[in-house]
XYZ file of C-alpha atoms in Angstrom:
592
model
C -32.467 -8.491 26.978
C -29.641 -7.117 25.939
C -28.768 -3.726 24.065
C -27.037 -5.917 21.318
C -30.254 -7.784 20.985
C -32.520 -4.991 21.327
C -31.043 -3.065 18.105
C -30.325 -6.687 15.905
C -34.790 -7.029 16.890
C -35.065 -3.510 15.731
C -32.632 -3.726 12.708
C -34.919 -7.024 11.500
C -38.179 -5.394 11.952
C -36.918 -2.301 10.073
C -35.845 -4.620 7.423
C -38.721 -6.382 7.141
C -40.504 -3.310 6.926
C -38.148 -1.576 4.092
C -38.739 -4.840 1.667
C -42.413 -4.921 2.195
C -42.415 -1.309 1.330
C -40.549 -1.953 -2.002
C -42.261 -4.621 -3.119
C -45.675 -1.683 -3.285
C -43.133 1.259 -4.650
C -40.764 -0.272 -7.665
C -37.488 1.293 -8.148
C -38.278 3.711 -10.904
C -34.776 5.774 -10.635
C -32.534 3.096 -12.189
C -31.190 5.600 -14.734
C -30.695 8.387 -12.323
C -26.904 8.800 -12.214
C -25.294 9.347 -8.556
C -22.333 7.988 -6.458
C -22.093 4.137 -5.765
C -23.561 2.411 -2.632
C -20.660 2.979 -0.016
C -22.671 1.063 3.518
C -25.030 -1.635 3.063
C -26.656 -0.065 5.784
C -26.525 3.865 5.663
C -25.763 4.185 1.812
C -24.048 7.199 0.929
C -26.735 8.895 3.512
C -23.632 9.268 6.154
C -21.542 11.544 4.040
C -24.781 14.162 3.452
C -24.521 14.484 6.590
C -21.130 13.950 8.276
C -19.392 16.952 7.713
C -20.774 17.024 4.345
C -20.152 20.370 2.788
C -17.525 19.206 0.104
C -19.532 16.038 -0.374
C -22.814 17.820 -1.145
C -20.932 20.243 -3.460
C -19.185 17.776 -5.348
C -22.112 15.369 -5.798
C -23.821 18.633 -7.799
C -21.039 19.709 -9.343
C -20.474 16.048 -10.970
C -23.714 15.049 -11.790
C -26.039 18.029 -11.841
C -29.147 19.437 -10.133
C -30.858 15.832 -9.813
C -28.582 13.001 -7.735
C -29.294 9.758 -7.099
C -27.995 8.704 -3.369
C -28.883 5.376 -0.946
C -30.174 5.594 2.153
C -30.496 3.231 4.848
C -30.433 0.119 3.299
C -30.219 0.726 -0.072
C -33.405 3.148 -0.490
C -32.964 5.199 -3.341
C -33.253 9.196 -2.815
C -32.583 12.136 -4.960
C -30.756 15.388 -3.842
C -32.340 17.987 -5.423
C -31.082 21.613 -6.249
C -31.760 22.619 -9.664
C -34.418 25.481 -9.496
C -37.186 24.387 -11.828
C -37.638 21.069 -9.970
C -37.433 22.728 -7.023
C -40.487 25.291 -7.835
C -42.728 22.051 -8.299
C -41.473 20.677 -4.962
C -42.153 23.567 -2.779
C -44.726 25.418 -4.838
C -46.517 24.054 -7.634
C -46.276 20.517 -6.922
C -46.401 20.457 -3.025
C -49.932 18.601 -2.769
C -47.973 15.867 -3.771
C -44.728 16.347 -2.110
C -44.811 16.407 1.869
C -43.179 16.639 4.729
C -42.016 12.889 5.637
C -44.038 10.588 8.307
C -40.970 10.439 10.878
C -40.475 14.251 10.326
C -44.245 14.781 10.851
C -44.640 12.733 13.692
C -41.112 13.113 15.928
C -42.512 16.918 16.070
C -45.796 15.970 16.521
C -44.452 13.690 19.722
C -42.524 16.440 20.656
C -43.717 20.195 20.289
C -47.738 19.331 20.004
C -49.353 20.193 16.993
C -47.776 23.111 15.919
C -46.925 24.147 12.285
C -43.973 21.804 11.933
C -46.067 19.140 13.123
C -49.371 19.618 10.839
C -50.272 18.892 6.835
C -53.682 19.095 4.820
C -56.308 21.736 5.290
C -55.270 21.726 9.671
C -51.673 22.930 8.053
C -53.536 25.616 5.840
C -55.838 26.995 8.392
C -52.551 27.735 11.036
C -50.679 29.687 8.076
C -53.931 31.643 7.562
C -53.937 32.699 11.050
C -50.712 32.648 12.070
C -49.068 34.604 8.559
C -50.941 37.870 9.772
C -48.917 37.410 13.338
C -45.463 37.769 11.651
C -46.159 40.477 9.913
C -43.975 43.959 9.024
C -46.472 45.591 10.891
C -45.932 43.430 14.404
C -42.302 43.159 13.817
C -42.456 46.743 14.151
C -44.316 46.470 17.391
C -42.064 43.806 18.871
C -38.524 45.729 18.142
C -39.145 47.705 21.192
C -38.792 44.258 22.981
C -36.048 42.792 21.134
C -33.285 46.142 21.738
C -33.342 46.537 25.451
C -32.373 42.553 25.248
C -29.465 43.260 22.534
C -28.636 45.743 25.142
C -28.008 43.414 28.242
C -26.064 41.148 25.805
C -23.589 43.733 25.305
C -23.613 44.368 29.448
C -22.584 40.870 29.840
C -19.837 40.684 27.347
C -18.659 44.262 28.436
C -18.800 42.550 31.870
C -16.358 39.899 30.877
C -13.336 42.723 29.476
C -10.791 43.993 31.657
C -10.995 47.767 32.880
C -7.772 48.999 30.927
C -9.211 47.782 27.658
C -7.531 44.872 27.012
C -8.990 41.743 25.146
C -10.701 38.309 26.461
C -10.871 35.427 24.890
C -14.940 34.887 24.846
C -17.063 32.222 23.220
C -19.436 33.689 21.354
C -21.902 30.425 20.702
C -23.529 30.152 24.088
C -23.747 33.660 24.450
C -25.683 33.641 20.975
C -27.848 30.865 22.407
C -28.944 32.895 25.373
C -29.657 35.790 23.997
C -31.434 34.097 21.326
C -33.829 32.187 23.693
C -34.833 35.561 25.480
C -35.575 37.393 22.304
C -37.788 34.715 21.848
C -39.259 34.480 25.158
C -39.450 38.297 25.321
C -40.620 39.140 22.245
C -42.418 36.149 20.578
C -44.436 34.577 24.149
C -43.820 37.677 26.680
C -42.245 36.190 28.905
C -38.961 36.152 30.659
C -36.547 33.294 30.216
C -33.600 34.909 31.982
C -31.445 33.148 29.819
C -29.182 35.959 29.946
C -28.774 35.462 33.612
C -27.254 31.701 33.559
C -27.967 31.282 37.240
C -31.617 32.271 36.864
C -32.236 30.435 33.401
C -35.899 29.374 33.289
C -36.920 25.673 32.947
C -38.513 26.094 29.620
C -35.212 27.714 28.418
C -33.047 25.067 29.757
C -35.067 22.356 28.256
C -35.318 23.578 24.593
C -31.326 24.124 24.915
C -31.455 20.375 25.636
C -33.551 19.206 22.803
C -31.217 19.157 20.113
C -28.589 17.571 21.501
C -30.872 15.017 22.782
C -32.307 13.822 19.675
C -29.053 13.356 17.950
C -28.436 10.564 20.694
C -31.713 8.518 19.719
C -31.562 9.728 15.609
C -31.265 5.837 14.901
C -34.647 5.250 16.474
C -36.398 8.123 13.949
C -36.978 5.546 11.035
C -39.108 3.325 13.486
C -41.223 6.529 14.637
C -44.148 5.947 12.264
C -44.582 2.282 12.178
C -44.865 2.575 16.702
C -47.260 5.514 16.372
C -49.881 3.788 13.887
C -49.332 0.323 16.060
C -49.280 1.050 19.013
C -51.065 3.016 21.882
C -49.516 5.783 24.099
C -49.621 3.259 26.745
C -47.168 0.887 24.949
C -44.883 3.064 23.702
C -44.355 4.174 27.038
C -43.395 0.690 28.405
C -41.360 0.617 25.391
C -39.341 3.329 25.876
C -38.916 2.086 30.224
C -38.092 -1.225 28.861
C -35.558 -0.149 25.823
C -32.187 -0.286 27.433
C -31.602 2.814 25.820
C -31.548 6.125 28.560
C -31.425 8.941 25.686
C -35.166 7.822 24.727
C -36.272 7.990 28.412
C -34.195 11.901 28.316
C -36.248 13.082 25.646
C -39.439 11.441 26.699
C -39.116 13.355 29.614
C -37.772 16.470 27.998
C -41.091 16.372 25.674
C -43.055 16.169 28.584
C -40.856 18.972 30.400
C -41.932 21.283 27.375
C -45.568 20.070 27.370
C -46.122 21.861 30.650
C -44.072 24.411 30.082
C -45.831 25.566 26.845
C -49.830 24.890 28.514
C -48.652 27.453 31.543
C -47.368 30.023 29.257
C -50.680 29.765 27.230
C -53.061 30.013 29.976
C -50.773 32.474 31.706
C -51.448 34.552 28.510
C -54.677 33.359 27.777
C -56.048 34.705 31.119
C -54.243 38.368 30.753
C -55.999 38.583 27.487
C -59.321 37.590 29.317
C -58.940 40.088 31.678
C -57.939 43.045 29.869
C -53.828 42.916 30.447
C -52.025 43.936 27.773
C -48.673 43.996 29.307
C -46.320 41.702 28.336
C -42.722 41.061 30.395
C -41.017 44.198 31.508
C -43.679 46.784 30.488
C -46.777 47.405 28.098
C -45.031 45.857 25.038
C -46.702 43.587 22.359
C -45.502 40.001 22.213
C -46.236 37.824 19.083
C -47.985 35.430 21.393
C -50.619 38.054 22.307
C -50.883 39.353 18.913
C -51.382 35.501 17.865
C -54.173 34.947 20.622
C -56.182 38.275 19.653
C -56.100 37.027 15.676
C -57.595 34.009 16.838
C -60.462 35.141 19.013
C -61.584 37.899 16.492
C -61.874 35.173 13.813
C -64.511 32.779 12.962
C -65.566 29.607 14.924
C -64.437 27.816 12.035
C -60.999 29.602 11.057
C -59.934 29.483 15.246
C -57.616 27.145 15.949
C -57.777 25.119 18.899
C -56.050 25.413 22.242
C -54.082 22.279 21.812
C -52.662 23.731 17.773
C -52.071 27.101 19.978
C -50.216 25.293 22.523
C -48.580 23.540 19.780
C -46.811 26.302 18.277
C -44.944 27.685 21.372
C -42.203 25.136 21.215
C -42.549 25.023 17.872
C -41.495 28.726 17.595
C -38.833 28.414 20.384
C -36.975 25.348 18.838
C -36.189 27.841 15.623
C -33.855 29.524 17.982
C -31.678 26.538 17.250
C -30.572 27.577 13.249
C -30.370 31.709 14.361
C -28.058 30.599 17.379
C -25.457 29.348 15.075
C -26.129 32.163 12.112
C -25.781 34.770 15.404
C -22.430 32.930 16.322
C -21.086 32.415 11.906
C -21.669 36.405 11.262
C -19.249 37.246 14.742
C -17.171 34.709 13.438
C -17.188 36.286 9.724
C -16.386 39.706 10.891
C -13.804 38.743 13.174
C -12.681 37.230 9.688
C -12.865 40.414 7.321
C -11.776 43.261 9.888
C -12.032 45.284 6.989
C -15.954 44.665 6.698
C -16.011 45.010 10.553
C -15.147 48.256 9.793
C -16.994 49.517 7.289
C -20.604 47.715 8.813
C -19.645 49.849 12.242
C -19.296 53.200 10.744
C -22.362 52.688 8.634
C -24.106 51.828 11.901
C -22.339 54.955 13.953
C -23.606 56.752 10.929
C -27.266 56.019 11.387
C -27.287 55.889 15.370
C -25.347 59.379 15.274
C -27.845 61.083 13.021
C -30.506 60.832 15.424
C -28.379 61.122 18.210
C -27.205 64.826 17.237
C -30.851 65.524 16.956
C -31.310 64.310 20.184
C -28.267 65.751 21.646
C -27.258 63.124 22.956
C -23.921 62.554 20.582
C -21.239 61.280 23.385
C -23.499 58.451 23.548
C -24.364 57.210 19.785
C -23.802 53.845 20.443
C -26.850 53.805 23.249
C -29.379 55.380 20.311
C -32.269 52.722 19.736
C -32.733 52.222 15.518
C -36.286 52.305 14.426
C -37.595 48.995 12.729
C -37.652 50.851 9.170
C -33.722 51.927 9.734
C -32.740 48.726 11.099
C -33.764 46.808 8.431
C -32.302 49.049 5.469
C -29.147 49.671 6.383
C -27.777 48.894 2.953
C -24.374 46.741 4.643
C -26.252 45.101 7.219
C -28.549 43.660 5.024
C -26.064 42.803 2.704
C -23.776 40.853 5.488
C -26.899 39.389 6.809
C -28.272 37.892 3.529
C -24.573 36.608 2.498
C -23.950 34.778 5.260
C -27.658 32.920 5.405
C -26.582 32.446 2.119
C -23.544 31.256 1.939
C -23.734 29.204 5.504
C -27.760 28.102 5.781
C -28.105 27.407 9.404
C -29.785 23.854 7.959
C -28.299 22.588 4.763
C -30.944 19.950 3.785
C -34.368 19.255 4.255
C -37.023 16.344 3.026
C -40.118 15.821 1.458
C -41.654 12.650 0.130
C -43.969 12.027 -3.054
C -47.486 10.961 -2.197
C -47.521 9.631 -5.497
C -46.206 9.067 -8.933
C -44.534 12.319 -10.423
C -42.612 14.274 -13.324
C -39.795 16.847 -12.091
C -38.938 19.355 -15.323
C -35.044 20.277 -14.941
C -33.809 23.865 -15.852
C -30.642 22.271 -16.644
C -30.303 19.037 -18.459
C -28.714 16.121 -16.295
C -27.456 12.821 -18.124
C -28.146 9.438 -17.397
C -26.523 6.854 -16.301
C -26.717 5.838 -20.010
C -25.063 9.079 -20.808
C -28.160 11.008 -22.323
C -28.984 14.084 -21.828
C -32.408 14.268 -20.217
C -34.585 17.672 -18.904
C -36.714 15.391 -16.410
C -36.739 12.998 -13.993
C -39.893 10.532 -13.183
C -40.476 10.285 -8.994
C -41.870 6.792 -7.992
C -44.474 7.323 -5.208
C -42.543 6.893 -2.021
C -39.508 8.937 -3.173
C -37.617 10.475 -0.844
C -36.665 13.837 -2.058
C -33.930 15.856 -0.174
C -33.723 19.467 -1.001
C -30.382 20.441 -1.177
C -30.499 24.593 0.953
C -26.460 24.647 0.378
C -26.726 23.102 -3.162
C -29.194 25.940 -4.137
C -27.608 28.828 -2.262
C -23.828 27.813 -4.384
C -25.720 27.280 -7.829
C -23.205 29.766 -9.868
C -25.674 29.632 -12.726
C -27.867 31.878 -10.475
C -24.802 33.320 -7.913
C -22.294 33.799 -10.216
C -18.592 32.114 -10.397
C -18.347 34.021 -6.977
C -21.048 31.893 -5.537
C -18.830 30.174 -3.093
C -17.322 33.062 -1.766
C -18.684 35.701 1.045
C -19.082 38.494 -0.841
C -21.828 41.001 0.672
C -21.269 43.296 -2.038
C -23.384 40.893 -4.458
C -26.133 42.426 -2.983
C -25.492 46.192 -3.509
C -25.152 48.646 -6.306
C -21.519 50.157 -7.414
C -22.638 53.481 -5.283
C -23.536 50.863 -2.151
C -27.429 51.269 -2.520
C -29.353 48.034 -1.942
C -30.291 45.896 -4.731
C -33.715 45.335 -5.308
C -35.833 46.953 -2.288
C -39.165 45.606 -1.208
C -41.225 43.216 -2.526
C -38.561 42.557 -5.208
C -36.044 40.892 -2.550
C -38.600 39.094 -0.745
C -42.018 37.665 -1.370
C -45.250 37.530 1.050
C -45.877 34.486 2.513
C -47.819 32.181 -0.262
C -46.779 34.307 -3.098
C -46.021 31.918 -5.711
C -42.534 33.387 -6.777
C -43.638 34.631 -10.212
C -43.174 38.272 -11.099
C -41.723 39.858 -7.662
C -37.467 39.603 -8.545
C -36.190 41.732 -11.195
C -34.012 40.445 -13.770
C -30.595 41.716 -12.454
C -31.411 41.176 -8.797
C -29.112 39.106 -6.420
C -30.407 35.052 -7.366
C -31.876 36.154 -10.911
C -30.325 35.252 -13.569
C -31.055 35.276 -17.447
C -34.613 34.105 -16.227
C -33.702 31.614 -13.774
C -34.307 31.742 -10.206
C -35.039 29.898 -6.740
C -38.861 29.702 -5.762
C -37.579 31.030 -1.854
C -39.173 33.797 0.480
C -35.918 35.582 1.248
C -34.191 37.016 -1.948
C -35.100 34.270 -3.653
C -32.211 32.310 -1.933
C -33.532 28.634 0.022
C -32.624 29.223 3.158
C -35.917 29.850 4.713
C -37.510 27.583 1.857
C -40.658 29.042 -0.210
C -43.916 28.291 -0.396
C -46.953 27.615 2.216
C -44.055 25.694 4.082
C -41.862 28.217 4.056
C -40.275 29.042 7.595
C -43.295 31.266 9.011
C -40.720 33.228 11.551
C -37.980 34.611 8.562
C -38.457 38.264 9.241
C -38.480 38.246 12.889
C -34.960 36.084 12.329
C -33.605 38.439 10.033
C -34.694 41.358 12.605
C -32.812 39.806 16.077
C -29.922 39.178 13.993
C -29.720 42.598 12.741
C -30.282 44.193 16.291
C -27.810 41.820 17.362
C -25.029 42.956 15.434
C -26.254 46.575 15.153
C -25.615 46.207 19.153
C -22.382 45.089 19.802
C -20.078 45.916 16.502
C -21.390 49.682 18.026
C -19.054 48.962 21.398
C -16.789 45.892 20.558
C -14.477 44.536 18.583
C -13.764 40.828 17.080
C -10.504 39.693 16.055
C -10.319 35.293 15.375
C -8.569 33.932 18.179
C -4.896 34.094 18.820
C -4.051 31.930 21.361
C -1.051 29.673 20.716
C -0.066 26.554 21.982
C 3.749 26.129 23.395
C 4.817 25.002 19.710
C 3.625 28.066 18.460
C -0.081 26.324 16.668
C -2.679 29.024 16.867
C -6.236 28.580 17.688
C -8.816 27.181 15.149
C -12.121 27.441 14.305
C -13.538 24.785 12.186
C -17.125 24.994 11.162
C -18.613 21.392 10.342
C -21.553 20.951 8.364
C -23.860 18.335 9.960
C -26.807 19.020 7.976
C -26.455 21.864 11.106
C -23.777 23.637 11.257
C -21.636 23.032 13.907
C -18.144 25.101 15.468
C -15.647 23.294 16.831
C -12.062 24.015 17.887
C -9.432 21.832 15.888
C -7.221 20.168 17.854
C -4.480 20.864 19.636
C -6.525 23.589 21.211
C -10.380 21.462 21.167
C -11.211 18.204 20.608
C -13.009 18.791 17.414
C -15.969 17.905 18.105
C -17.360 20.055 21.131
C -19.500 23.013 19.602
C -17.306 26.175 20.211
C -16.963 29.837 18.509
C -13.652 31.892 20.899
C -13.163 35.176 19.696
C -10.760 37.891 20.771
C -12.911 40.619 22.204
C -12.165 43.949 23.095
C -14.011 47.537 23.170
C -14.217 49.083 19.839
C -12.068 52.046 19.374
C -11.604 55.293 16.941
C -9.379 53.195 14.968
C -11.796 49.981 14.196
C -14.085 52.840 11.833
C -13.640 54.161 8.600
């Protein structure tokens, strides 16, 4: 059979399947207003996702917090981003609004039954174990873990600069992928990836690089996900996916499996250290999250333990995360290289830090070598603030989905009008809604921002003297804190009584709620040691490479629902992920 006949078979059953659903969930957002059907087939879905930043924007800047847009073949969705509707989706209301069948199960397939992977009372009982495990406390306890890995980093990009100073062109993005993958090896499972070390790079690491890129090639298959899974045993889908003439579904079949193995021999590899008494984790007696994790779960209860398949589970689970900090590693570098002029003012508030204990120490001719303590690392006043801007500003994912179980009222904050031209301060949800939660939509809301809310402007998050705004519990909540009470009025993403239901400053980037990403701290930590690292040592400039007509080097950062680099042509192709920056050693003249 052909592949032409193959997707016209698939295209008809996932017809056939679309109408039957209708005819059990009416249309119930006819006078939600929104843009016109542009594809019979994708809708308006395309352009969310397509190098979408101006199109999500302007769709919420013409029609308001609520958005009615088609998917594939003509379903009707709403892109949400006002905050009051959001608070029901992701807090009050999220017993009715879940994570969608084909997100569910394509992780499920995947990474094992892991968080991303889980709902219902099996969902609740891994937060309740695994919240404890991300804890200040352990983040703490891991940091010793994460430096000496920030350090070899720097080694290999020093490695890379000539002797008499002089700059190299470097691309930042792998390099940010690497090191990324071995803070999470080292620190989160204890164990060495060697990702660092391209020639060494560990199966597991290689394979999770893969993933991503992988599933993009079979994305058209994802719709069709739930309907094989519920019809069909493991055995058929398997001949399926040898008889599909499609070899990206036999790639990632084979990836999954890759990381199924992977994941059991790091588990029992752990497992039977903690069984016999071995505490040490890669590279010395340091705590990993992974044997933090396993000790929570053998002091609990029979009944609170999770099992060894949910344990497995959430290895991958936490690896594939390195994904979204990879690219907010790689936009920060980019940033600075941006703004010299916050370059230089984040590097001599880190000198400033790193030389006070250093002249305690005696050890001042080498400042930049001085490790930061967790507590210093994470308030430094302009490294928070350049951290939480850009996850702000650029959220690693811009959109994410959830589906009503059933019938449903979402209260607006703002009004929205009709498509009769009323004003209205609710929408009604049909069961079967698709909702898409609009991360960028939220994180540019200039009700809550300010006019400024489209512009990277770190200072938004610190006083006129350059104090921090808002310490504590008042920036970010505990995990399953419902939002209410913790953010002063005043604070960054509080306005006039108005703010986003998010864990991190309030801001949606690491959503809010019980499904609220678990690993947000220990994200916010490798980033900070990341930069605290190498803006010590080096310097970023944007590349200046010309062509022979004189066209200089350009970075273009697309918004694919992921964010994605690329080098404009003449100099790229525009479309292969890229971030080359001018690199050189930092010197007396790059600080305040």
């Amino acid at each position: 059979m052909t592949l032409v006949v193959w997707i016209g078979t698939l295209l008809g059953a996932f017809v056939l399947w679309q109408l039957v659903g209708r005819r059990s969930a009416p249309n119930g957002l006819a006078t939600v207003a929104g843009p016109q059907r542009e594809r019979w087939l994708t809708g308006n879905f395309h352009r969310l996702f397509k190098d979408g930043l101006e199109y999500n924007l302007g769709l919420i800047r013409q029609y308001g917090g609520v958005v009615k847009v088609y998917g594939p073949l003509g379903a009707q969705q709403l892109l949400v981003s006002d905050p009051r509707a959001l608070h029901h989706v992701v807090v009050k209301d999220q017993d009715v609004y879940h994570e969608t069948d084909m997100f569910l199960m394509t992780n499920h397939l995947i990474f094992g039954e892991g968080l991303i992977a889980t709902v219902g009372e099996q969902h609740k009982k891994q937060r309740k174990m695994l919240n404890p495990v991300f804890s200040l406390a352990n983040m703490r306890a891991v940091l010793p873990t994460v430096a000496p890995i920030a350090n070899k980093l720097l080694e290999r990009i020093q490695a890379q600069l000539s002797e008499g100073g002089g700059t190299a062109e470097i691309d930042v993005l792998p390099w940010a992928g690497r090191v990324t993958m071995d803070l999470l090896g080292g620190a989160v499972l204890g164990i060495s990836l060697d990702a660092l070390d391209p020639e060494k790079t560990k199966e597991h690491a290689l394979t999770i690089r893969k993933v991503s890129r992988a599933a993009l090639k079979v994305l058209v298959l994802r719709p069709f996900i739930p309907m094989a899974v519920r019809n069909f045993s493991l055995y058929w889908r398997n001949k399926m996916v040898d008889w599909l003439p499609w070899p990206a579904l036999r790639e990632m079949r084979e990836l999954s499996r890759t990381l199924d193995r992977c994941a059991r021999n790091v588990f029992h590899e752990k497992k039977d250290e903690l069984e016999n008494g071995i505490t040490n984790d890669y590279d010395g007696p340091r705590r990993s999250l992974m044997t933090i994790m396993l000790e929570a779960n053998q002091s609990g209860s029979e009944k609170e333990r999770l099992t060894d398949e949910e344990l497995i589970g959430q290895i991958n689970t936490l690896l594939i995360g390195g994904d979204t900090v990879t690219t907010a590693v790689a936009r920060v570098f980019w940033i600075l290289a941006r703004e010299q002029g916050a370059q230089a003012r984040l590097r001599s508030e880190i000198k400033k830090a790193k030389m006070a204990i250093a002249v305690d120490d005696g050890v001042e001719d080498e400042w930049e070598k001085v490790p930061l303590s967790y507590d210093t690392l994470v308030s430094l006043p302009y490294l928070d603030a350049v951290v939480r801007e850009t996850l702000r500003l650029y959220p690693p994912t811009s959109l994410i989905n959830r589906v009503a179980t059933k019938d449903a009222v979402l209260p607006l904050q703002d009004p929205i009008r009709t498509t009769a031209g009323e004003e209205t301060t609710a929408v009604h949800v049909p069961a079967g809604t698709n909702i898409i939660i609009s991360i960028l939509g939220s994180n540019h809301n200039k009700r809550i921002w300010g006019d400024d809310a489209d512009q990277w402007r770190p200072e938004r998050w610190l006083t006129a003297s350059g104090e921090r705004i808002g310490w504590g519990k008042n920036v970010d909540l505990a995990f399953d804190d419902d939002a209410e009470g913790h953010v002063a009025e005043g604070t960054p993403g509080y306005r006039n009584g108005v703010k986003y239901p998010g864990v991190y400053a309030t801001m949606m980037t690491f959503l809010g709620g019980s499904r609220a990403c678990i690993g947000f701290k220990f994200a916010e930590m490798e980033l900070k040691q990341v930069l605290a690292t190498l803006i010590s040592s080096l310097h970023f400039s944007l590349p200046s490479a010309t062509n022979e007509d004189g066209v200089r080097k350009e970075i273009y950062w697309r918004m694919d629902g992921l964010q994605v680099p690329v080098v404009l042509p003449p100099h790229g192709d525009g479309k292969s992920p890229s971030v080359p920056l001018d690199v050189r050693a930092a010197r007396e003249t790059d600080f305040l």
